[in-house]
mmCIF file of N, CA and C in Angstrom:
data_model
loop_
_atom_site.group_PDB
_atom_site.id
_atom_site.type_symbol
_atom_site.label_atom_id
_atom_site.label_comp_id
_atom_site.label_asym_id
_atom_site.label_seq_id
_atom_site.Cartn_x
_atom_site.Cartn_y
_atom_site.Cartn_z
ATOM 1 N N VAL A 1 0.843 -1.190 0.000
ATOM 2 C CA VAL A 1 0.000 0.000 0.000
ATOM 3 C C VAL A 1 0.884 1.247 0.000
ATOM 4 N N GLN A 2 0.560 2.180 -0.877
ATOM 5 C CA GLN A 2 1.260 3.467 -0.902
ATOM 6 C C GLN A 2 0.299 4.549 -0.431
ATOM 7 N N LEU A 3 0.817 5.488 0.360
ATOM 8 C CA LEU A 3 -0.001 6.553 0.919
ATOM 9 C C LEU A 3 0.533 7.901 0.465
ATOM 10 N N GLN A 4 -0.379 8.785 0.085
ATOM 11 C CA GLN A 4 -0.019 10.126 -0.356
ATOM 12 C C GLN A 4 -0.808 11.133 0.471
ATOM 13 N N ALA A 5 -0.093 11.868 1.322
ATOM 14 C CA ALA A 5 -0.727 12.876 2.173
ATOM 15 C C ALA A 5 -0.677 14.242 1.497
ATOM 16 N N SER A 6 -1.713 15.031 1.740
ATOM 17 C CA SER A 6 -1.767 16.388 1.195
ATOM 18 C C SER A 6 -2.644 17.256 2.078
ATOM 19 N N GLY A 7 -2.592 18.564 1.826
ATOM 20 C CA GLY A 7 -3.485 19.488 2.515
ATOM 21 C C GLY A 7 -2.836 20.365 3.561
ATOM 22 N N GLY A 8 -1.563 20.150 3.843
ATOM 23 C CA GLY A 8 -0.902 20.983 4.832
ATOM 24 C C GLY A 8 -0.709 22.399 4.322
ATOM 25 N N GLY A 9 -0.310 23.283 5.229
ATOM 26 C CA GLY A 9 -0.087 24.659 4.841
ATOM 27 C C GLY A 9 0.056 25.556 6.044
ATOM 28 N N LEU A 10 0.013 26.859 5.793
ATOM 29 C CA LEU A 10 0.134 27.862 6.839
ATOM 30 C C LEU A 10 -1.239 28.429 7.148
ATOM 31 N N VAL A 11 -1.576 28.478 8.422
ATOM 32 C CA VAL A 11 -2.875 28.997 8.837
ATOM 33 C C VAL A 11 -2.703 29.760 10.141
ATOM 34 N N GLN A 12 -3.562 30.725 10.360
ATOM 35 C CA GLN A 12 -3.518 31.477 11.615
ATOM 36 C C GLN A 12 -4.191 30.685 12.726
ATOM 37 N N ALA A 13 -3.788 30.982 13.933
ATOM 38 C CA ALA A 13 -4.415 30.341 15.090
ATOM 39 C C ALA A 13 -5.920 30.571 15.044
ATOM 40 N N GLY A 14 -6.654 29.507 15.342
ATOM 41 C CA GLY A 14 -8.106 29.568 15.280
ATOM 42 C C GLY A 14 -8.667 29.139 13.941
ATOM 43 N N GLY A 15 -7.805 28.977 12.968
ATOM 44 C CA GLY A 15 -8.237 28.593 11.638
ATOM 45 C C GLY A 15 -8.410 27.093 11.479
ATOM 46 N N SER A 16 -8.662 26.691 10.247
ATOM 47 C CA SER A 16 -8.935 25.283 9.943
ATOM 48 C C SER A 16 -8.136 24.818 8.737
ATOM 49 N N LEU A 17 -7.869 23.534 8.739
ATOM 50 C CA LEU A 17 -7.249 22.877 7.585
ATOM 51 C C LEU A 17 -7.832 21.482 7.467
ATOM 52 N N ARG A 18 -7.794 20.949 6.267
ATOM 53 C CA ARG A 18 -8.240 19.574 6.040
ATOM 54 C C ARG A 18 -7.126 18.807 5.347
ATOM 55 N N LEU A 19 -6.659 17.772 5.998
ATOM 56 C CA LEU A 19 -5.644 16.907 5.421
ATOM 57 C C LEU A 19 -6.304 15.713 4.749
ATOM 58 N N SER A 20 -5.671 15.236 3.688
ATOM 59 C CA SER A 20 -6.147 14.044 2.996
ATOM 60 C C SER A 20 -5.012 13.046 2.877
ATOM 61 N N CYS A 21 -5.372 11.782 2.839
ATOM 62 C CA CYS A 21 -4.389 10.709 2.667
ATOM 63 C C CYS A 21 -5.006 9.683 1.727
ATOM 64 N N ALA A 22 -4.462 9.611 0.521
ATOM 65 C CA ALA A 22 -4.986 8.690 -0.483
ATOM 66 C C ALA A 22 -4.145 7.421 -0.509
ATOM 67 N N ALA A 23 -4.805 6.291 -0.465
ATOM 68 C CA ALA A 23 -4.136 4.994 -0.507
ATOM 69 C C ALA A 23 -4.234 4.413 -1.905
ATOM 70 N N SER A 24 -3.154 3.802 -2.344
ATOM 71 C CA SER A 24 -3.133 3.130 -3.640
ATOM 72 C C SER A 24 -2.395 1.810 -3.502
ATOM 73 N N GLY A 25 -2.403 1.024 -4.537
ATOM 74 C CA GLY A 25 -1.812 -0.306 -4.468
ATOM 75 C C GLY A 25 -2.858 -1.276 -3.972
ATOM 76 N N SER A 26 -2.547 -2.009 -2.953
ATOM 77 C CA SER A 26 -3.510 -2.963 -2.387
ATOM 78 C C SER A 26 -4.400 -2.270 -1.360
ATOM 79 N N ALA A 27 -5.077 -1.205 -1.828
ATOM 80 C CA ALA A 27 -5.843 -0.369 -0.906
ATOM 81 C C ALA A 27 -6.958 -1.159 -0.213
ATOM 82 N N SER A 28 -7.455 -2.187 -0.855
ATOM 83 C CA SER A 28 -8.543 -2.961 -0.260
ATOM 84 C C SER A 28 -8.076 -3.768 0.949
ATOM 85 N N SER A 29 -6.760 -3.887 1.111
ATOM 86 C CA SER A 29 -6.228 -4.640 2.251
ATOM 87 C C SER A 29 -6.037 -3.767 3.485
ATOM 88 N N VAL A 30 -6.314 -2.470 3.353
ATOM 89 C CA VAL A 30 -6.107 -1.550 4.467
ATOM 90 C C VAL A 30 -7.143 -1.772 5.551
ATOM 91 N N ARG A 31 -6.720 -1.811 6.754
ATOM 92 C CA ARG A 31 -7.616 -1.943 7.903
ATOM 93 C C ARG A 31 -7.624 -0.630 8.679
ATOM 94 N N ARG A 32 -6.938 -0.550 9.761
ATOM 95 C CA ARG A 32 -6.910 0.680 10.565
ATOM 96 C C ARG A 32 -6.022 1.725 9.894
ATOM 97 N N MET A 33 -6.434 2.998 9.953
ATOM 98 C CA MET A 33 -5.634 4.103 9.457
ATOM 99 C C MET A 33 -5.496 5.131 10.569
ATOM 100 N N ALA A 34 -4.458 5.939 10.442
ATOM 101 C CA ALA A 34 -4.207 6.899 11.512
ATOM 102 C C ALA A 34 -3.424 8.096 11.003
ATOM 103 N N TRP A 35 -3.496 9.171 11.769
ATOM 104 C CA TRP A 35 -2.655 10.342 11.569
ATOM 105 C C TRP A 35 -1.706 10.465 12.753
ATOM 106 N N TYR A 36 -0.461 10.701 12.451
ATOM 107 C CA TYR A 36 0.556 10.997 13.447
ATOM 108 C C TYR A 36 1.130 12.378 13.141
ATOM 109 N N ARG A 37 1.804 12.948 14.116
ATOM 110 C CA ARG A 37 2.504 14.197 13.860
ATOM 111 C C ARG A 37 3.834 14.202 14.595
ATOM 112 N N GLN A 38 4.740 15.011 14.082
ATOM 113 C CA GLN A 38 6.077 15.054 14.652
ATOM 114 C C GLN A 38 6.669 16.441 14.492
ATOM 115 N N THR A 39 7.305 16.914 15.567
ATOM 116 C CA THR A 39 8.059 18.171 15.533
ATOM 117 C C THR A 39 9.532 17.825 15.719
ATOM 118 N N PRO A 40 10.433 18.715 15.303
ATOM 119 C CA PRO A 40 11.866 18.417 15.397
ATOM 120 C C PRO A 40 12.280 18.058 16.820
ATOM 121 N N GLY A 41 13.029 16.980 16.943
ATOM 122 C CA GLY A 41 13.551 16.580 18.240
ATOM 123 C C GLY A 41 12.575 15.811 19.109
ATOM 124 N N THR A 42 11.396 15.513 18.582
ATOM 125 C CA THR A 42 10.420 14.767 19.375
ATOM 126 C C THR A 42 10.037 13.486 18.647
ATOM 127 N N GLU A 43 9.403 12.590 19.396
ATOM 128 C CA GLU A 43 8.945 11.351 18.793
ATOM 129 C C GLU A 43 7.619 11.597 18.063
ATOM 130 N N ARG A 44 7.369 10.767 17.085
ATOM 131 C CA ARG A 44 6.104 10.853 16.367
ATOM 132 C C ARG A 44 4.971 10.461 17.321
ATOM 133 N N GLU A 45 3.929 11.289 17.356
ATOM 134 C CA GLU A 45 2.838 10.994 18.272
ATOM 135 C C GLU A 45 1.554 10.736 17.504
ATOM 136 N N LEU A 46 0.747 9.852 18.061
ATOM 137 C CA LEU A 46 -0.533 9.524 17.456
ATOM 138 C C LEU A 46 -1.523 10.660 17.699
ATOM 139 N N VAL A 47 -2.154 11.107 16.617
ATOM 140 C CA VAL A 47 -3.153 12.171 16.715
ATOM 141 C C VAL A 47 -4.558 11.590 16.733
ATOM 142 N N ALA A 48 -4.838 10.722 15.774
ATOM 143 C CA ALA A 48 -6.173 10.137 15.662
ATOM 144 C C ALA A 48 -6.082 8.874 14.832
ATOM 145 N N SER A 49 -7.015 7.954 15.082
ATOM 146 C CA SER A 49 -7.052 6.722 14.312
ATOM 147 C C SER A 49 -8.493 6.363 13.982
ATOM 148 N N ILE A 50 -8.656 5.536 12.956
ATOM 149 C CA ILE A 50 -9.983 5.113 12.538
ATOM 150 C C ILE A 50 -9.893 3.693 11.989
ATOM 151 N N THR A 51 -10.832 2.854 12.402
ATOM 152 C CA THR A 51 -10.845 1.482 11.916
ATOM 153 C C THR A 51 -11.573 1.408 10.579
ATOM 154 N N SER A 52 -11.583 0.224 10.003
ATOM 155 C CA SER A 52 -12.236 0.042 8.707
ATOM 156 C C SER A 52 -13.746 0.204 8.802
ATOM 157 N N VAL A 53 -14.292 0.083 10.022
ATOM 158 C CA VAL A 53 -15.747 0.258 10.177
ATOM 159 C C VAL A 53 -16.089 1.600 10.784
ATOM 160 N N GLY A 54 -15.072 2.462 10.928
ATOM 161 C CA GLY A 54 -15.345 3.829 11.345
ATOM 162 C C GLY A 54 -15.218 4.141 12.817
ATOM 163 N N ASP A 55 -14.725 3.224 13.616
ATOM 164 C CA ASP A 55 -14.496 3.534 15.021
ATOM 165 C C ASP A 55 -13.279 4.448 15.132
ATOM 166 N N THR A 56 -13.404 5.512 15.904
ATOM 167 C CA THR A 56 -12.351 6.514 15.981
ATOM 168 C C THR A 56 -11.785 6.656 17.384
ATOM 169 N N ASP A 57 -10.581 7.199 17.428
ATOM 170 C CA ASP A 57 -9.922 7.486 18.700
ATOM 171 C C ASP A 57 -9.049 8.714 18.494
ATOM 172 N N TYR A 58 -8.945 9.544 19.534
ATOM 173 C CA TYR A 58 -8.199 10.789 19.431
ATOM 174 C C TYR A 58 -7.274 10.970 20.620
ATOM 175 N N SER A 59 -6.188 11.680 20.402
ATOM 176 C CA SER A 59 -5.365 12.082 21.527
ATOM 177 C C SER A 59 -6.096 13.182 22.282
ATOM 178 N N GLU A 60 -5.818 13.291 23.552
ATOM 179 C CA GLU A 60 -6.497 14.287 24.375
ATOM 180 C C GLU A 60 -6.255 15.703 23.863
ATOM 181 N N SER A 61 -5.105 15.939 23.286
ATOM 182 C CA SER A 61 -4.743 17.289 22.865
ATOM 183 C C SER A 61 -5.564 17.790 21.672
ATOM 184 N N VAL A 62 -6.185 16.883 20.932
ATOM 185 C CA VAL A 62 -6.947 17.303 19.753
ATOM 186 C C VAL A 62 -8.431 16.970 19.860
ATOM 187 N N LYS A 63 -8.805 16.259 20.899
ATOM 188 C CA LYS A 63 -10.199 15.834 21.043
ATOM 189 C C LYS A 63 -11.113 17.059 21.075
ATOM 190 N N GLY A 64 -12.165 17.006 20.271
ATOM 191 C CA GLY A 64 -13.108 18.116 20.203
ATOM 192 C C GLY A 64 -12.761 19.147 19.144
ATOM 193 N N ARG A 65 -11.536 19.089 18.631
ATOM 194 C CA ARG A 65 -11.116 20.045 17.595
ATOM 195 C C ARG A 65 -10.862 19.378 16.246
ATOM 196 N N PHE A 66 -10.359 18.159 16.285
ATOM 197 C CA PHE A 66 -10.035 17.428 15.059
ATOM 198 C C PHE A 66 -11.065 16.316 14.833
ATOM 199 N N THR A 67 -11.315 16.028 13.570
ATOM 200 C CA THR A 67 -12.205 14.934 13.207
ATOM 201 C C THR A 67 -11.546 14.085 12.133
ATOM 202 N N ILE A 68 -11.411 12.808 12.413
ATOM 203 C CA ILE A 68 -10.859 11.874 11.436
ATOM 204 C C ILE A 68 -12.005 11.149 10.746
ATOM 205 N N SER A 69 -11.858 10.920 9.465
ATOM 206 C CA SER A 69 -12.878 10.191 8.707
ATOM 207 C C SER A 69 -12.202 9.482 7.546
ATOM 208 N N ARG A 70 -12.940 8.598 6.918
ATOM 209 C CA ARG A 70 -12.413 7.905 5.748
ATOM 210 C C ARG A 70 -13.539 7.595 4.791
ATOM 211 N N ASP A 71 -13.187 7.585 3.527
ATOM 212 C CA ASP A 71 -14.113 7.208 2.467
ATOM 213 C C ASP A 71 -13.530 5.951 1.836
ATOM 214 N N ASN A 72 -14.047 4.803 2.216
ATOM 215 C CA ASN A 72 -13.484 3.531 1.742
ATOM 216 C C ASN A 72 -13.646 3.379 0.233
ATOM 217 N N ALA A 73 -14.696 3.955 -0.334
ATOM 218 C CA ALA A 73 -14.900 3.859 -1.783
ATOM 219 C C ALA A 73 -13.807 4.618 -2.544
ATOM 220 N N LYS A 74 -13.287 5.687 -1.922
ATOM 221 C CA LYS A 74 -12.229 6.480 -2.555
ATOM 222 C C LYS A 74 -10.848 6.137 -2.002
ATOM 223 N N ASN A 75 -10.800 5.187 -1.053
ATOM 224 C CA ASN A 75 -9.518 4.804 -0.435
ATOM 225 C C ASN A 75 -8.790 6.024 0.114
ATOM 226 N N THR A 76 -9.528 6.884 0.761
ATOM 227 C CA THR A 76 -8.961 8.133 1.258
ATOM 228 C C THR A 76 -9.383 8.378 2.698
ATOM 229 N N MET A 77 -8.435 8.868 3.477
ATOM 230 C CA MET A 77 -8.676 9.245 4.860
ATOM 231 C C MET A 77 -8.511 10.766 4.982
ATOM 232 N N TYR A 78 -9.240 11.352 5.907
ATOM 233 C CA TYR A 78 -9.194 12.796 6.093
ATOM 234 C C TYR A 78 -8.952 13.142 7.556
ATOM 235 N N LEU A 79 -8.410 14.337 7.753
ATOM 236 C CA LEU A 79 -8.324 14.892 9.097
ATOM 237 C C LEU A 79 -8.768 16.343 9.013
ATOM 238 N N GLU A 80 -9.949 16.608 9.547
ATOM 239 C CA GLU A 80 -10.473 17.967 9.612
ATOM 240 C C GLU A 80 -9.966 18.594 10.901
ATOM 241 N N MET A 81 -9.212 19.667 10.772
ATOM 242 C CA MET A 81 -8.597 20.305 11.935
ATOM 243 C C MET A 81 -9.179 21.697 12.121
ATOM 244 N N ASN A 82 -9.846 21.910 13.221
ATOM 245 C CA ASN A 82 -10.457 23.193 13.538
ATOM 246 C C ASN A 82 -9.834 23.784 14.796
ATOM 247 N N SER A 83 -10.056 25.071 14.993
ATOM 248 C CA SER A 83 -9.534 25.767 16.178
ATOM 249 C C SER A 83 -8.046 25.475 16.363
ATOM 250 N N LEU A 84 -7.314 25.601 15.309
ATOM 251 C CA LEU A 84 -5.902 25.252 15.343
ATOM 252 C C LEU A 84 -5.122 26.169 16.278
ATOM 253 N N LYS A 85 -4.130 25.573 16.923
ATOM 254 C CA LYS A 85 -3.279 26.283 17.864
ATOM 255 C C LYS A 85 -1.828 26.218 17.378
ATOM 256 N N PRO A 86 -1.001 27.171 17.789
ATOM 257 C CA PRO A 86 0.418 27.100 17.385
ATOM 258 C C PRO A 86 1.071 25.773 17.755
ATOM 259 N N GLU A 87 0.643 25.169 18.866
ATOM 260 C CA GLU A 87 1.247 23.895 19.265
ATOM 261 C C GLU A 87 0.824 22.728 18.379
ATOM 262 N N ASP A 88 -0.089 22.963 17.444
ATOM 263 C CA ASP A 88 -0.435 21.929 16.463
ATOM 264 C C ASP A 88 0.546 21.916 15.296
ATOM 265 N N THR A 89 1.448 22.898 15.266
ATOM 266 C CA THR A 89 2.446 22.952 14.200
ATOM 267 C C THR A 89 3.306 21.696 14.230
ATOM 268 N N ALA A 90 3.380 21.019 13.085
ATOM 269 C CA ALA A 90 4.115 19.752 12.999
ATOM 270 C C ALA A 90 4.047 19.244 11.565
ATOM 271 N N VAL A 91 4.840 18.219 11.310
ATOM 272 C CA VAL A 91 4.665 17.451 10.081
ATOM 273 C C VAL A 91 3.682 16.336 10.409
ATOM 274 N N TYR A 92 2.643 16.246 9.631
ATOM 275 C CA TYR A 92 1.602 15.243 9.841
ATOM 276 C C TYR A 92 1.800 14.092 8.855
ATOM 277 N N TYR A 93 1.780 12.884 9.407
ATOM 278 C CA TYR A 93 1.979 11.678 8.613
ATOM 279 C C TYR A 93 0.728 10.806 8.690
ATOM 280 N N CYS A 94 0.371 10.216 7.561
ATOM 281 C CA CYS A 94 -0.690 9.229 7.610
ATOM 282 C C CYS A 94 -0.075 7.839 7.638
ATOM 283 N N TYR A 95 -0.825 6.937 8.232
ATOM 284 C CA TYR A 95 -0.354 5.582 8.454
ATOM 285 C C TYR A 95 -1.492 4.605 8.187
ATOM 286 N N ALA A 96 -1.151 3.443 7.661
ATOM 287 C CA ALA A 96 -2.174 2.427 7.416
ATOM 288 C C ALA A 96 -1.673 1.064 7.853
ATOM 289 N N ASP A 97 -2.521 0.351 8.563
ATOM 290 C CA ASP A 97 -2.307 -1.064 8.881
ATOM 291 C C ASP A 97 -2.998 -1.884 7.800
ATOM 292 N N SER A 98 -2.268 -2.797 7.197
ATOM 293 C CA SER A 98 -2.840 -3.600 6.117
ATOM 294 C C SER A 98 -2.570 -5.079 6.337
ATOM 295 N N VAL A 99 -3.319 -5.888 5.627
ATOM 296 C CA VAL A 99 -3.137 -7.340 5.655
ATOM 297 C C VAL A 99 -2.781 -7.792 4.246
ATOM 298 N N ASP A 100 -1.650 -8.469 4.118
ATOM 299 C CA ASP A 100 -1.245 -8.955 2.803
ATOM 300 C C ASP A 100 -2.307 -9.914 2.269
ATOM 301 N N PRO A 101 -2.844 -9.623 1.074
ATOM 302 C CA PRO A 101 -3.952 -10.448 0.558
ATOM 303 C C PRO A 101 -3.558 -11.872 0.211
ATOM 304 N N VAL A 102 -2.267 -12.118 0.030
ATOM 305 C CA VAL A 102 -1.819 -13.468 -0.359
ATOM 306 C C VAL A 102 -1.410 -14.275 0.863
ATOM 307 N N PHE A 103 -0.546 -13.677 1.708
ATOM 308 C CA PHE A 103 0.019 -14.416 2.843
ATOM 309 C C PHE A 103 -0.665 -14.128 4.171
ATOM 310 N N GLY A 104 -1.466 -13.080 4.211
ATOM 311 C CA GLY A 104 -2.185 -12.773 5.442
ATOM 312 C C GLY A 104 -1.355 -12.054 6.485
ATOM 313 N N ASP A 105 -0.116 -11.667 6.151
ATOM 314 C CA ASP A 105 0.721 -10.953 7.120
ATOM 315 C C ASP A 105 0.233 -9.510 7.260
ATOM 316 N N ARG A 106 0.374 -8.991 8.473
ATOM 317 C CA ARG A 106 0.046 -7.591 8.710
ATOM 318 C C ARG A 106 1.299 -6.749 8.474
ATOM 319 N N TYR A 107 1.128 -5.583 7.923
ATOM 320 C CA TYR A 107 2.251 -4.672 7.735
ATOM 321 C C TYR A 107 1.753 -3.234 7.788
ATOM 322 N N GLY A 108 2.661 -2.320 8.045
ATOM 323 C CA GLY A 108 2.321 -0.913 8.142
ATOM 324 C C GLY A 108 2.930 -0.108 7.005
ATOM 325 N N SER A 109 2.234 0.963 6.633
ATOM 326 C CA SER A 109 2.706 1.853 5.571
ATOM 327 C C SER A 109 2.602 3.299 6.047
ATOM 328 N N TRP A 110 3.581 4.108 5.664
ATOM 329 C CA TRP A 110 3.586 5.524 6.028
ATOM 330 C C TRP A 110 3.503 6.394 4.778
ATOM 331 N N GLY A 111 2.800 7.505 4.896
ATOM 332 C CA GLY A 111 2.833 8.525 3.869
ATOM 333 C C GLY A 111 4.047 9.404 4.048
ATOM 334 N N GLN A 112 4.249 10.361 3.153
ATOM 335 C CA GLN A 112 5.474 11.155 3.141
ATOM 336 C C GLN A 112 5.436 12.340 4.091
ATOM 337 N N GLY A 113 4.296 12.657 4.665
ATOM 338 C CA GLY A 113 4.218 13.778 5.587
ATOM 339 C C GLY A 113 3.828 15.070 4.896
ATOM 340 N N THR A 114 3.051 15.868 5.590
ATOM 341 C CA THR A 114 2.654 17.179 5.089
ATOM 342 C C THR A 114 2.768 18.178 6.245
ATOM 343 N N LEU A 115 3.376 19.321 5.988
ATOM 344 C CA LEU A 115 3.676 20.281 7.032
ATOM 345 C C LEU A 115 2.482 21.190 7.326
ATOM 346 N N VAL A 116 2.133 21.271 8.584
ATOM 347 C CA VAL A 116 1.104 22.187 9.059
ATOM 348 C C VAL A 116 1.774 23.214 9.960
ATOM 349 N N THR A 117 1.610 24.481 9.633
ATOM 350 C CA THR A 117 2.186 25.555 10.424
ATOM 351 C C THR A 117 1.065 26.484 10.882
ATOM 352 N N VAL A 118 0.953 26.661 12.184
ATOM 353 C CA VAL A 118 -0.083 27.516 12.757
ATOM 354 C C VAL A 118 0.601 28.730 13.380
ATOM 355 N N SER A 119 0.309 29.892 12.855
ATOM 356 C CA SER A 119 0.926 31.107 13.361
ATOM 357 C C SER A 119 0.051 31.738 14.445
ATOM 358 N N SER A 120 0.709 32.375 15.381
ATOM 359 C CA SER A 120 -0.024 32.992 16.506
ATOM 360 C C SER A 120 -0.416 34.429 16.201
#
């Protein structure tokens, strides 16, 4: 599975952005998907995740402000980010858990990252 993230950019505090993550390749094998973010010198942290049936989970820092969703027909995941804060500034990565359709092995795939900058 290959993942292509897009939608990052510069926004003022309080503004909104929508990130997208398009899956290609063996997209039908994708199960859980997630968004992570990372700032220089820190570990990548989980922002939000969504299962193949739409169950979601959020980090406390974004709960109530961010919404994760996916369109399985389009093999695309989204992250709607509202009420953005300067501390949300980071490179955002999409991630997918997949099952190999031939051997049944689970494996993970990462997108290339998209930069979100929130100015104060």
